[in-house]
Coordinates of C-alpha atoms in Angstrom, one line a residue:
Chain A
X1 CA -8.1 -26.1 -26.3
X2 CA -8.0 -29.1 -24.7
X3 CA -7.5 -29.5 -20.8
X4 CA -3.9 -30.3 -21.6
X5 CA -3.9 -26.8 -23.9
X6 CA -4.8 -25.1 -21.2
X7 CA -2.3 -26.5 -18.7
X8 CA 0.1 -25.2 -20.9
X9 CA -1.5 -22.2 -21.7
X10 CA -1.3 -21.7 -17.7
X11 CA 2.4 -22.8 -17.8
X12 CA 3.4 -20.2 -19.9
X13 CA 1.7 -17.4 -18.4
X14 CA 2.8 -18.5 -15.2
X15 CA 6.9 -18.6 -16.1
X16 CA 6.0 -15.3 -18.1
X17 CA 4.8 -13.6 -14.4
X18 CA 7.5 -14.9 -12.9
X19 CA 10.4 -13.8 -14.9
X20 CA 8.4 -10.4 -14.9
X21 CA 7.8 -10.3 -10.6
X22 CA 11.7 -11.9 -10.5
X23 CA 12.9 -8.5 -12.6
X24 CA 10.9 -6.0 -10.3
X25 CA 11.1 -7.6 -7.0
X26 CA 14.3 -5.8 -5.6
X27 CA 17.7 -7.8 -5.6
X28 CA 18.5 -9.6 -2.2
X29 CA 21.7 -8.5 -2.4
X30 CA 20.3 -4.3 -2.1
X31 CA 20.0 -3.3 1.5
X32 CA 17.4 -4.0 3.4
X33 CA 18.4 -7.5 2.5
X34 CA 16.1 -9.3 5.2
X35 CA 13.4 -7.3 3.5
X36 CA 14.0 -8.1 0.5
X37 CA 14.0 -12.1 0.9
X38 CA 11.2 -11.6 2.4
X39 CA 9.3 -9.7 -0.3
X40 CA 10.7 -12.6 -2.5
X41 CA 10.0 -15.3 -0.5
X42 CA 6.5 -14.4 -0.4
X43 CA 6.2 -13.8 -4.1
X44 CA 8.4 -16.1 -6.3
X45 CA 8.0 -19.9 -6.7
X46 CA 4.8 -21.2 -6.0
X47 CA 1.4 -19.9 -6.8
X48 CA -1.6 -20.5 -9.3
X49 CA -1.2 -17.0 -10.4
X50 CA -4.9 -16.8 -11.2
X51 CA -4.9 -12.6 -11.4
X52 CA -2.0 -12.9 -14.3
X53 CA -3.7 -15.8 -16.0
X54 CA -7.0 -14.0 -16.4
X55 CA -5.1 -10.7 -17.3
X56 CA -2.8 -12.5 -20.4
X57 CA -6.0 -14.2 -21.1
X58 CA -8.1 -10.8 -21.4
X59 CA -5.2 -9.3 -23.4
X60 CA -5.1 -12.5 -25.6
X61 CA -9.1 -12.1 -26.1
X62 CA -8.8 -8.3 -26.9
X63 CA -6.1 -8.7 -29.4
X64 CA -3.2 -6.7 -27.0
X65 CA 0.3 -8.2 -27.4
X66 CA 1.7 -10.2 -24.5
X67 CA 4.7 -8.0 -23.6
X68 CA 2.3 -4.8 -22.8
X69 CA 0.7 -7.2 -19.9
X70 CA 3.6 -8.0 -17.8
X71 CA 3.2 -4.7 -15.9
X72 CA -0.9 -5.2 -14.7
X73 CA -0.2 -8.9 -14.3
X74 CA 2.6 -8.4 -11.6
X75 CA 0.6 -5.2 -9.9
X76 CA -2.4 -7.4 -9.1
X77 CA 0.3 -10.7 -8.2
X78 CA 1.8 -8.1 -5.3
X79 CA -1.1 -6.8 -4.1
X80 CA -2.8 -10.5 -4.1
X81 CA 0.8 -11.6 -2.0
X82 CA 0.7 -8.6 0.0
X83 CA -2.4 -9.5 1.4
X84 CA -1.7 -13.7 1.6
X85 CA 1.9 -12.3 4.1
X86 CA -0.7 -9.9 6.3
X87 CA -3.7 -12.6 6.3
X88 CA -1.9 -15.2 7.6
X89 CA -0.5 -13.1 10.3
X90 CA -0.7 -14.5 14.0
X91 CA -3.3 -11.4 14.7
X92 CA -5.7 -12.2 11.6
X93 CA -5.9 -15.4 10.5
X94 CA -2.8 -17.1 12.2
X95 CA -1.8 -20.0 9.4
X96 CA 1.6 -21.1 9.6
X97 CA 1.4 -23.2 5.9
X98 CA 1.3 -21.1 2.2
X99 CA 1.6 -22.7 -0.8
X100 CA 3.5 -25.4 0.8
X101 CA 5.8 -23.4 2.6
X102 CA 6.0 -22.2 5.9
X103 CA 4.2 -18.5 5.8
X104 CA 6.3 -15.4 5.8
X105 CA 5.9 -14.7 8.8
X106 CA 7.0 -17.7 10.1
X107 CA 10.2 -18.2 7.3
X108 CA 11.0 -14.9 8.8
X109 CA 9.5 -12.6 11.6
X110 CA 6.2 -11.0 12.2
X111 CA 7.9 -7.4 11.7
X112 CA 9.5 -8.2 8.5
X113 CA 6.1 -10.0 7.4
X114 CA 4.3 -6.8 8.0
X115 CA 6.9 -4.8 6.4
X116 CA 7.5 -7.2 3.4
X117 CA 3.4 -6.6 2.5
X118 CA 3.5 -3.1 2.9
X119 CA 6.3 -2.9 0.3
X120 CA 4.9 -5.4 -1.4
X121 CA 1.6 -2.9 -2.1
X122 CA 3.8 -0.1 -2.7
X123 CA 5.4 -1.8 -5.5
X124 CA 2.2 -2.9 -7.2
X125 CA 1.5 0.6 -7.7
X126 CA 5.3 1.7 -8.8
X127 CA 5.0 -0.9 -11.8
X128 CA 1.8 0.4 -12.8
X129 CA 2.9 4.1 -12.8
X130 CA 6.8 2.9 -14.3
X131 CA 6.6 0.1 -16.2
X132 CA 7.5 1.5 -19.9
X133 CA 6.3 -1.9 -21.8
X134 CA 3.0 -0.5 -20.6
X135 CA 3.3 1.2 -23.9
X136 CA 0.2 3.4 -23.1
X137 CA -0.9 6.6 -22.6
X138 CA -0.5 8.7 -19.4
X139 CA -4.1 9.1 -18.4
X140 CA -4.8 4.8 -19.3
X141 CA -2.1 4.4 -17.3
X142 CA -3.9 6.9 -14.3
X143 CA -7.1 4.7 -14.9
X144 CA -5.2 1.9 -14.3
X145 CA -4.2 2.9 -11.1
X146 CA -7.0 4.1 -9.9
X147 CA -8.7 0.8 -10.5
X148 CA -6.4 -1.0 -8.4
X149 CA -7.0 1.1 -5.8
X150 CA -10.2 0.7 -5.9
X151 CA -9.9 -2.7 -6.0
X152 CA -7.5 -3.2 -3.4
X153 CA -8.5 -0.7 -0.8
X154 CA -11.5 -0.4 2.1
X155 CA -14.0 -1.0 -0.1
X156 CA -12.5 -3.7 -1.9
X157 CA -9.7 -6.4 -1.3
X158 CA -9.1 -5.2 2.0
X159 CA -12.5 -4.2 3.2
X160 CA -13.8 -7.9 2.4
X161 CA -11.0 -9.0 5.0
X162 CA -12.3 -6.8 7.6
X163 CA -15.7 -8.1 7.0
X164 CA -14.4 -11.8 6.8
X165 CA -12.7 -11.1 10.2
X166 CA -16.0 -9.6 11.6
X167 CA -18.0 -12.7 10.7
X168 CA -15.6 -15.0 12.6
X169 CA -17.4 -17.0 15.3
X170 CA -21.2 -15.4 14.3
X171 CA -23.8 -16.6 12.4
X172 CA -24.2 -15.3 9.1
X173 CA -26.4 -15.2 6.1
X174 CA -25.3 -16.3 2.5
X175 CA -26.1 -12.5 1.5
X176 CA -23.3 -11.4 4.2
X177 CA -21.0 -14.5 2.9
X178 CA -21.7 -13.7 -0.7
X179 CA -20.8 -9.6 0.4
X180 CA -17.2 -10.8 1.9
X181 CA -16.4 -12.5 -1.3
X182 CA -17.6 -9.6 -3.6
X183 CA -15.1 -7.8 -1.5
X184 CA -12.3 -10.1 -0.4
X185 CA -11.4 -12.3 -3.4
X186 CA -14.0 -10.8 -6.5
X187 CA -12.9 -7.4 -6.3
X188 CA -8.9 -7.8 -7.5
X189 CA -9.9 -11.0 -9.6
X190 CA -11.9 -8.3 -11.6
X191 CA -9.2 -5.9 -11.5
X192 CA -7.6 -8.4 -13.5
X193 CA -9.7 -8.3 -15.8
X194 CA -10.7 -4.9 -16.2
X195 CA -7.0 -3.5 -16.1
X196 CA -6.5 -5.6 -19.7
X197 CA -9.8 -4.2 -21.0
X198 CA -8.2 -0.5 -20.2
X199 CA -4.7 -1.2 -21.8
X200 CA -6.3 -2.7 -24.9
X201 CA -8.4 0.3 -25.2
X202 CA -12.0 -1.3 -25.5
X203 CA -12.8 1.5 -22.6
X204 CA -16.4 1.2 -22.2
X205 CA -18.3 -0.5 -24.9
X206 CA -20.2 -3.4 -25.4
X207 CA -17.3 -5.9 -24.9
X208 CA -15.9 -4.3 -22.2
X209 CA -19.3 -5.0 -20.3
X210 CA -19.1 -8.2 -21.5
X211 CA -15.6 -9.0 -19.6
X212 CA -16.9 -7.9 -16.9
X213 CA -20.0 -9.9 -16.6
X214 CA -17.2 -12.2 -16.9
X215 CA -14.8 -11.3 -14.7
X216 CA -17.9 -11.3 -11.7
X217 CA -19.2 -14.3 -12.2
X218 CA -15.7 -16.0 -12.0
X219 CA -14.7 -14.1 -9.3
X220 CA -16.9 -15.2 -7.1
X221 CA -17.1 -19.2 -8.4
X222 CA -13.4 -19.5 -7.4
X223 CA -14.1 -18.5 -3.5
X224 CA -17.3 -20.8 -3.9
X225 CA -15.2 -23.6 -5.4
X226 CA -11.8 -22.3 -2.6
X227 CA -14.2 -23.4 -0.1
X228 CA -15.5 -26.7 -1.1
X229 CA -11.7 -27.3 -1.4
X230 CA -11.2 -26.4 2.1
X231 CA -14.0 -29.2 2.9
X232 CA -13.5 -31.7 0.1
X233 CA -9.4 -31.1 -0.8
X234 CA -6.6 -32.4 0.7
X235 CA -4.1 -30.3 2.9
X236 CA -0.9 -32.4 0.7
X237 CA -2.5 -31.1 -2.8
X238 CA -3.6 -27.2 -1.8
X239 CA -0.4 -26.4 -0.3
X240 CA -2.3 -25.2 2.7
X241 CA -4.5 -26.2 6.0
X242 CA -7.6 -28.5 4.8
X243 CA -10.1 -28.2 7.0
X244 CA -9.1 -24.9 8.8
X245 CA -12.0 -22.5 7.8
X246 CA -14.6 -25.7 9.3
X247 CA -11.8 -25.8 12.6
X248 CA -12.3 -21.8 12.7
X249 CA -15.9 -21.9 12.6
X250 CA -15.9 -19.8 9.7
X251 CA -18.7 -19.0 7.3
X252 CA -18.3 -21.0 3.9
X253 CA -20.7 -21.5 0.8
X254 CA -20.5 -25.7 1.9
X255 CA -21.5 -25.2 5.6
X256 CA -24.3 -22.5 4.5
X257 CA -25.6 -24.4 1.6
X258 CA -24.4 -28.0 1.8
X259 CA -21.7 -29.1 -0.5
X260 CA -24.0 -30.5 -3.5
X261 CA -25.6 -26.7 -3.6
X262 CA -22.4 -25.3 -3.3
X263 CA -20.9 -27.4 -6.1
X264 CA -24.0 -26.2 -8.1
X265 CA -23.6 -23.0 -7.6
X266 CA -20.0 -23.3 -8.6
X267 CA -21.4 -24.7 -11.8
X268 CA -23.9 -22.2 -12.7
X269 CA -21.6 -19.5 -11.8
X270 CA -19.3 -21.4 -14.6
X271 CA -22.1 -21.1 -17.0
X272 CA -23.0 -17.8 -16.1
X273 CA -19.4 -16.5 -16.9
X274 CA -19.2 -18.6 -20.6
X275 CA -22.6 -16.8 -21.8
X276 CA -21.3 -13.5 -21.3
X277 CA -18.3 -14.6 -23.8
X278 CA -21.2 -15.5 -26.5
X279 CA -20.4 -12.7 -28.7
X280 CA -16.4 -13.2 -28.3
X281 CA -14.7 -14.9 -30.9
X282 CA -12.3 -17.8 -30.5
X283 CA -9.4 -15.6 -29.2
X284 CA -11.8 -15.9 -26.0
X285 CA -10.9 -19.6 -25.8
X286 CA -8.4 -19.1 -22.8
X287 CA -11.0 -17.4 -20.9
X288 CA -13.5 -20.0 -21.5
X289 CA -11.2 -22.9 -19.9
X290 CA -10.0 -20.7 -17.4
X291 CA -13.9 -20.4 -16.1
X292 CA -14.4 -24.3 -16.5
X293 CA -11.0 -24.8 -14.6
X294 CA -12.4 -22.3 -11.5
X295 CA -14.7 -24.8 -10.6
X296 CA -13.0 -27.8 -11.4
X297 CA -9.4 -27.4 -9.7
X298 CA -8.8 -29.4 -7.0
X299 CA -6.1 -27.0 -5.2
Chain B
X1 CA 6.8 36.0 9.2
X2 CA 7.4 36.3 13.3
X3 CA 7.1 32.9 14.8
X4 CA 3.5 33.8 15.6
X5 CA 2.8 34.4 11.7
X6 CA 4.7 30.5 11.2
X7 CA 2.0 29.3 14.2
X8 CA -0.7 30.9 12.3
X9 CA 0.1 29.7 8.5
X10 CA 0.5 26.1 10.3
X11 CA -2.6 26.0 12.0
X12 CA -4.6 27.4 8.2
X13 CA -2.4 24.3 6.5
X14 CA -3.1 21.8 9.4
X15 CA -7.1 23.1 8.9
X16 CA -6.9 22.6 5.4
X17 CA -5.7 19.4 5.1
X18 CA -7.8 18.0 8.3
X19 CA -10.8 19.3 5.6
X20 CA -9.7 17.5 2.9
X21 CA -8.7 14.4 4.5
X22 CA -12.4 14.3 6.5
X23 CA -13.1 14.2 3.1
X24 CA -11.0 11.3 1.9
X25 CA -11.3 9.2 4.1
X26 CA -14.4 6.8 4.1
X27 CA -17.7 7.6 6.1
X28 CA -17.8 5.6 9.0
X29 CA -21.3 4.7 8.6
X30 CA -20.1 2.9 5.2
X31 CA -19.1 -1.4 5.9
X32 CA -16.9 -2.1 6.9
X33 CA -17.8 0.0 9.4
X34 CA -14.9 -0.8 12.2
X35 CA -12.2 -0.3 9.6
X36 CA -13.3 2.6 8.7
X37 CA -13.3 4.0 11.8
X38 CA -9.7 2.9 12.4
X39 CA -8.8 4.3 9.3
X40 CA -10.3 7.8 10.6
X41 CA -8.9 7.3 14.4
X42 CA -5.3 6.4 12.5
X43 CA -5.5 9.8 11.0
X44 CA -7.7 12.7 11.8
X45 CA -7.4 14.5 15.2
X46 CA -3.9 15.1 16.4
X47 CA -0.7 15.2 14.3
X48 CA 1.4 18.1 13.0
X49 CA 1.2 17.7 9.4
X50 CA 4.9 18.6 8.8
X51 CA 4.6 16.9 5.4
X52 CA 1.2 18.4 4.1
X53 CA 2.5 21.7 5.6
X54 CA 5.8 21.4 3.2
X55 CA 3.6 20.7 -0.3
X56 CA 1.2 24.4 0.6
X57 CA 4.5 26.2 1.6
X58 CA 6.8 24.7 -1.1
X59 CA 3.9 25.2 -3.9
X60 CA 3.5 28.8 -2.4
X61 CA 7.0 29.1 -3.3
X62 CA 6.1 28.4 -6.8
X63 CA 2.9 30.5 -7.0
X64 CA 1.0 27.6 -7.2
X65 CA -3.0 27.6 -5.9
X66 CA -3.4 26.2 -2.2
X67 CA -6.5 24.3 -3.6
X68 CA -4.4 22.4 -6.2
X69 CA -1.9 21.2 -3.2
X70 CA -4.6 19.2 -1.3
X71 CA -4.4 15.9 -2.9
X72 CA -0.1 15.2 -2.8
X73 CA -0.8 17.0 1.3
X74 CA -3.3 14.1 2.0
X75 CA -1.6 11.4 0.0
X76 CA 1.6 11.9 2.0
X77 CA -0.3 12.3 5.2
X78 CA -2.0 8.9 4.7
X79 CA 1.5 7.3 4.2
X80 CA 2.4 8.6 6.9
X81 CA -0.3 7.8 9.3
X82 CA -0.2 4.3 7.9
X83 CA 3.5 3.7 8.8
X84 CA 2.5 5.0 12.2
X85 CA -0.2 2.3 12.5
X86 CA 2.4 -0.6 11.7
X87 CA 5.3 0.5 13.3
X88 CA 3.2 0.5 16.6
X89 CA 2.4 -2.9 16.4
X90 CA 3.3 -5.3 19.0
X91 CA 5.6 -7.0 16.2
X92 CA 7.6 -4.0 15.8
X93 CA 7.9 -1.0 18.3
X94 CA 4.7 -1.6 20.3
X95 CA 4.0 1.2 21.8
X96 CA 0.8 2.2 23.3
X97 CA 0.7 5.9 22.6
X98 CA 0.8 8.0 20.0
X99 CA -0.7 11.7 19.5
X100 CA -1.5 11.4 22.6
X101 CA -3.8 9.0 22.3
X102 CA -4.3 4.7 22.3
X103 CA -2.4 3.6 19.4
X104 CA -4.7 2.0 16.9
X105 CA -4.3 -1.3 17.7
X106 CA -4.9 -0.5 21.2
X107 CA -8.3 1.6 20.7
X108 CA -9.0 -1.3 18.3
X109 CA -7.2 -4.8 17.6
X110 CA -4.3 -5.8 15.8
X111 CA -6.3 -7.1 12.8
X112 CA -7.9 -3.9 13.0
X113 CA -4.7 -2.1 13.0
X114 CA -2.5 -3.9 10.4
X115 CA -5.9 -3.7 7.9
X116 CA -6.1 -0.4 8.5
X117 CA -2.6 0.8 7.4
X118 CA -3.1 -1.7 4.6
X119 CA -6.3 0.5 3.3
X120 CA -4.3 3.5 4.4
X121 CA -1.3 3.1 1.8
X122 CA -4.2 2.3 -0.8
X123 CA -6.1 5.6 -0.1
X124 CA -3.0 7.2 -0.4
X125 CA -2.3 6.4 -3.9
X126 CA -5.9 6.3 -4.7
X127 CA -6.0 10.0 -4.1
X128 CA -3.2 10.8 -6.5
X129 CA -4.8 8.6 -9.4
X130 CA -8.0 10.3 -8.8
X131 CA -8.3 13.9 -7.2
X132 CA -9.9 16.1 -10.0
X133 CA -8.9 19.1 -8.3
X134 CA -4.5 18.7 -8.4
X135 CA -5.6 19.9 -12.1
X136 CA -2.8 18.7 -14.0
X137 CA -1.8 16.6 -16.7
X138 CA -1.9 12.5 -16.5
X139 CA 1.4 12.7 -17.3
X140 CA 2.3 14.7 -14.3
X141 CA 0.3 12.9 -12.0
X142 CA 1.9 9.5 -13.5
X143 CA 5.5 11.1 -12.1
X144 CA 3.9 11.9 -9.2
X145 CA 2.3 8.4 -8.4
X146 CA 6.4 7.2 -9.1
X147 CA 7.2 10.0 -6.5
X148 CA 5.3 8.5 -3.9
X149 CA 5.4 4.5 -5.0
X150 CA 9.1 4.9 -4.6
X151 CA 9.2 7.4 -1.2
X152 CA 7.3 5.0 0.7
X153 CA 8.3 1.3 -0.3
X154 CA 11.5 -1.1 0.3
X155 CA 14.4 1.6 -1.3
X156 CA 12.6 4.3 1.0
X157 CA 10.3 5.1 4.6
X158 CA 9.4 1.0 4.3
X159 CA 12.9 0.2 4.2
X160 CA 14.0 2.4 6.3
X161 CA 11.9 0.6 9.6
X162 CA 13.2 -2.4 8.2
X163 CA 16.6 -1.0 8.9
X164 CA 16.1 0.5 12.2
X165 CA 14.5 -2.8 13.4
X166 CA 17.9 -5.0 12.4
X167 CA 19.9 -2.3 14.3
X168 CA 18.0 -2.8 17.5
X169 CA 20.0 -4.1 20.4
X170 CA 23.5 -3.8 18.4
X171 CA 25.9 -1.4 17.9
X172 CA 25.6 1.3 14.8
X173 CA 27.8 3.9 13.2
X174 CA 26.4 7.0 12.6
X175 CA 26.9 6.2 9.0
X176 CA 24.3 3.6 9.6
X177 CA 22.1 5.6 11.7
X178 CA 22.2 8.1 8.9
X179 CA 21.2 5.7 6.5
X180 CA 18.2 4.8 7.9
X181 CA 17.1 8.1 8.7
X182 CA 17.4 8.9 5.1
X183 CA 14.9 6.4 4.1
X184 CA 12.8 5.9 7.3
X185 CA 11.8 9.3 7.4
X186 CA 13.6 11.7 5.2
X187 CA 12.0 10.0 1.9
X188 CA 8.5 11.5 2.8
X189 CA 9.6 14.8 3.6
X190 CA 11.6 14.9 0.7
X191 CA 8.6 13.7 -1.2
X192 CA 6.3 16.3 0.3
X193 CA 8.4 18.9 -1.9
X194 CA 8.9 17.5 -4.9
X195 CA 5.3 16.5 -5.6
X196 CA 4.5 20.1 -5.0
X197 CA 7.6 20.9 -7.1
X198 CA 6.0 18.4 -9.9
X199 CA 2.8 20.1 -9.7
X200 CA 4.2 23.7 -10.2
X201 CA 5.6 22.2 -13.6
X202 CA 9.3 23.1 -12.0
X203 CA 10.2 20.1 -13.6
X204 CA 14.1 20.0 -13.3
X205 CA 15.2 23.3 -13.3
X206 CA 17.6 25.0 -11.0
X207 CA 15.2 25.8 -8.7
X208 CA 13.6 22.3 -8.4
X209 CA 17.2 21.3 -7.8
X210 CA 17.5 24.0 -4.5
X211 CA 14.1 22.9 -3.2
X212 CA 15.4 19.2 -3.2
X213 CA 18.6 20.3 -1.3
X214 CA 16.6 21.8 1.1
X215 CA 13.8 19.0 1.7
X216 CA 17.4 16.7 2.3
X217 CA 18.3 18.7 4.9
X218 CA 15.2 19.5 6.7
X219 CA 14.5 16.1 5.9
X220 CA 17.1 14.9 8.4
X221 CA 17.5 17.8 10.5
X222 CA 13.8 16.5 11.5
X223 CA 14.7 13.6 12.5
X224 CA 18.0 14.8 14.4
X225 CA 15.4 17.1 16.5
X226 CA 13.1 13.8 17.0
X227 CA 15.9 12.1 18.3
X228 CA 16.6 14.9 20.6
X229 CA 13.2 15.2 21.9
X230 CA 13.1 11.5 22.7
X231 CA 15.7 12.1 25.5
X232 CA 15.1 15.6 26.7
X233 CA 11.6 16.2 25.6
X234 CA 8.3 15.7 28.2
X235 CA 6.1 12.6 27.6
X236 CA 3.1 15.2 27.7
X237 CA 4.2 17.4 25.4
X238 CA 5.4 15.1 22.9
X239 CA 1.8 13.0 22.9
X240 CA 4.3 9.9 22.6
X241 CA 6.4 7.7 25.1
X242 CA 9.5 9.8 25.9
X243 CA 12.7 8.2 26.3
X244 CA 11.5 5.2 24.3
X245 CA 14.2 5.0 21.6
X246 CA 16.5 5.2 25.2
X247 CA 14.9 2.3 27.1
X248 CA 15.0 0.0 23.9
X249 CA 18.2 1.0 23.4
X250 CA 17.8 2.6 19.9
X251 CA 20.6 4.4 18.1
X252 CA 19.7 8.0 18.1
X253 CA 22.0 10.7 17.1
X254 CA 22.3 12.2 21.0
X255 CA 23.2 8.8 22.1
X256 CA 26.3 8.7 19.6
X257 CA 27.1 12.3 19.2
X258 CA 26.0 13.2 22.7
X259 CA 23.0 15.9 23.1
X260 CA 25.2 19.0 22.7
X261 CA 26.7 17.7 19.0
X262 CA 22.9 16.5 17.9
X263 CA 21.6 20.0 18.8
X264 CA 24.8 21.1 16.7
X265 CA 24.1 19.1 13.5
X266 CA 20.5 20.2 13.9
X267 CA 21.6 23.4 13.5
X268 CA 23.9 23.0 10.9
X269 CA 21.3 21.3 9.1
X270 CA 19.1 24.3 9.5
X271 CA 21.3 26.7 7.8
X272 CA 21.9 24.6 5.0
X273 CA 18.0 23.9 4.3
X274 CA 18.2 28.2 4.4
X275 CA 21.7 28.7 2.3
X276 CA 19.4 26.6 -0.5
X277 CA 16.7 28.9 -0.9
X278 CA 18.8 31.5 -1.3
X279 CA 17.8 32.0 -4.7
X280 CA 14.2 32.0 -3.7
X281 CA 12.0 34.9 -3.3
X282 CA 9.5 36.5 -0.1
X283 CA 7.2 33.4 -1.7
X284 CA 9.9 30.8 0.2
X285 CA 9.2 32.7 3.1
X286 CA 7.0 30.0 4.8
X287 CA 9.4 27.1 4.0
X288 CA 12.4 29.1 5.8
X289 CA 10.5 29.5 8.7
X290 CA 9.7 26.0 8.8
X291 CA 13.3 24.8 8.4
X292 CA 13.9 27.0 11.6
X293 CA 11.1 25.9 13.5
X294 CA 12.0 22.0 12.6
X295 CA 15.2 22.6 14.7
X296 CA 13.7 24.2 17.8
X297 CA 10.3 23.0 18.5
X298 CA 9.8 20.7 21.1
X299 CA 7.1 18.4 20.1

């Protein structure tokens, strides 16, 4: 795979999620229709759609047809938008910009933005415990679920939020910084990864371990390489506020380490997740330039 | 069963689910240690627990073990306390009371608050994927995952606040006011009995079919009674803001029936939640009591 592979590699997963999320997102036209553009708005369209890639990928390394992945790809999508609509809230982290867009709150109302993520959740766990291309057992299918629970709850997803928020305006260590990642961004990025190791049945041997060695080391290089974006990116390029986590005084692997360390980091991170691939064979190629492309995306 | 026997079978349900949510929900001493409290404030304490107390009596209908009924009481309850939590907000109805207490964003924050309900909604389901002791099949506990997925997001109680918020300040049919009822708060109730009817292997049958009739029309009838309370209940009693619905100028059933015809089609309600368990044994004795308590209490 060449960079170019890849791009389209990332193209085609990305119009595969969408055609997915656009068939389980509810129609606009059923009532509540206000809620309904919202929940759209603040799925469809834009997006990197790094939590599909990485589960298509995982799939693709594993030997699991594509069609059976639709269903964990969209859960983790929701639950990742879900949280982008609440985060950006004027009572957490108050950002009016998204992907380019004006933030759901903002396109429409605070209320319908706090309604629109809670349905949003929901939904992630209706696909998982409906979607029949699944084609899986009944108690995969519960593992499934309870996974992204895991991963999305108080001591996940959500938890690292809370901790992010209670960092604001304090100093911290790079062992509390390293914690809210683990938590924040880590925790559903592994999901991702985890939730294609249970549909293709590799349970929990050798491999599976593997893919998750994986799965944490990239997890945590893309919030080291989000914030040296946040630094070094421009606002035109991310789709959102350069600069605002520095403006916010808010803890990032750049302002704790310097940017040079955090780049390295990034990079050994990188490394770290390619070695645990060793003993994958070439279906693993998607992963490999998906860890490469963590730390070297500039949006 | 006097009323006195209903008081007493309420107070062993509300004791048995207070147990099993204490154990649920995350130790406070556990980071993140504010949003764990919230989450605890948001639910233990105060509240009557009309949907736990459904799933004991409806699964006592069916003959089926108290113990097995604890996980769908405390997943419903944690739905339930997280749509509290929201709707509170400033955003939506912000109110400062509730269970006769701060709401949670007022004992806390906002971020607190909407993070909260987020983790909330995630134990919920989180409990149905995992709880050892419903002692069922994955494939039961699949439909009963579906249950709740689709009882609480954008077609049911999430919808359903995103209806009554776009009929605030204008004029609605009782058609409409219905309609929102039916999802805003009748979804959960209706839930409460058919995860219990799912876990008694009920399945479809005739009887399943007269327990659902009856969880509509309690389901409603609930509501109608809220309504009433809101207008000729006591702020002390009810541990919320009487006359709320009024002074926002809310739809509520007295308001466009007038008090006399709410109380009537509380009633009428009532009977009909009784005429459907009239194929029921003594076991249904608890859930007839509560349709008739539903309609008179006045809190």
């Amino acid at each position: 795979m060449t960079d170019g592979v890849l791009q389209e590699y990332m193209g085609a997963c990305q119009a595969r999620v969408e055609q997915a999320l656009q068939r389980w997102l509810p129609d606009v036209r059923l009532p509540p229709t206000r809620l309904h553009a919202a929940m759209r708005y603040a799925v469809l369209g834009e997006g990197k759609r790094i939590r599909p890639l990485l589960v298509y990928a995982t799939g693709a390394a594993l030997g699991t047809a594509q069609g059976r992945l639709d269903g964990p790809a969209c859960a983790l999508e929701l639950i990742h938008a879900y949280s982008l609509v609440h985060d950006d809230l004027p009572a957490m982290d108050d950002d009016d910009l998204r992907r380019g867009r004006p933030t759901c709150h903002r396109a429409f109302d605070e209320a319908t933005a706090i309604l629109a993520g809670d349905a949003l959740q929901t939904l992630a766990f209706q696909v998982l415990a409906t979607d029949p291309t699944l084609d899986t057992r009944a108690e995969v299918r519960v593992r499934m679920l309870e996974q992204l629970a895991r991963a999305a709850g108080s001591r996940g997803m959500a938890g690292g939020q809370a901790l992010d928020l209670d960092a604001e305006g304090r100093e911290i260590t790079s062992v509390e910084l390293e914690n809210i990642h683990i938590h924040k961004t880590r925790a559903l990025i592994r999901a991702g990864v985890r939730l294609a190791t249970l549909l293709s049945d590799a349970g929990e041997d050798e491999v599976a371990r593997s893919l998750d060695r994986y799965a944490k080391c990239i997890g945590l290089a893309f919030q080291v390489q989000d914030d040296i974006l946040d630094v070094a990116g421009q606002t035109a390029v991310l789709g959102k506020t350069q600069g605002k986590d520095q403006r916010q005084d808010k803890a990032t692997y750049p302002a704790l380490l310097g940017l040079d360390a955090a780049r390295e980091k990034a990079q050994l991170l990188c490394q770290e997740a390619l070695t645990a691939l060793d003993a994958l064979d070439a279906a693993a190629e998607p992963l490999r330039r998906i860890a490469r492309y963590i730390v070297s995306r500039n949006r």
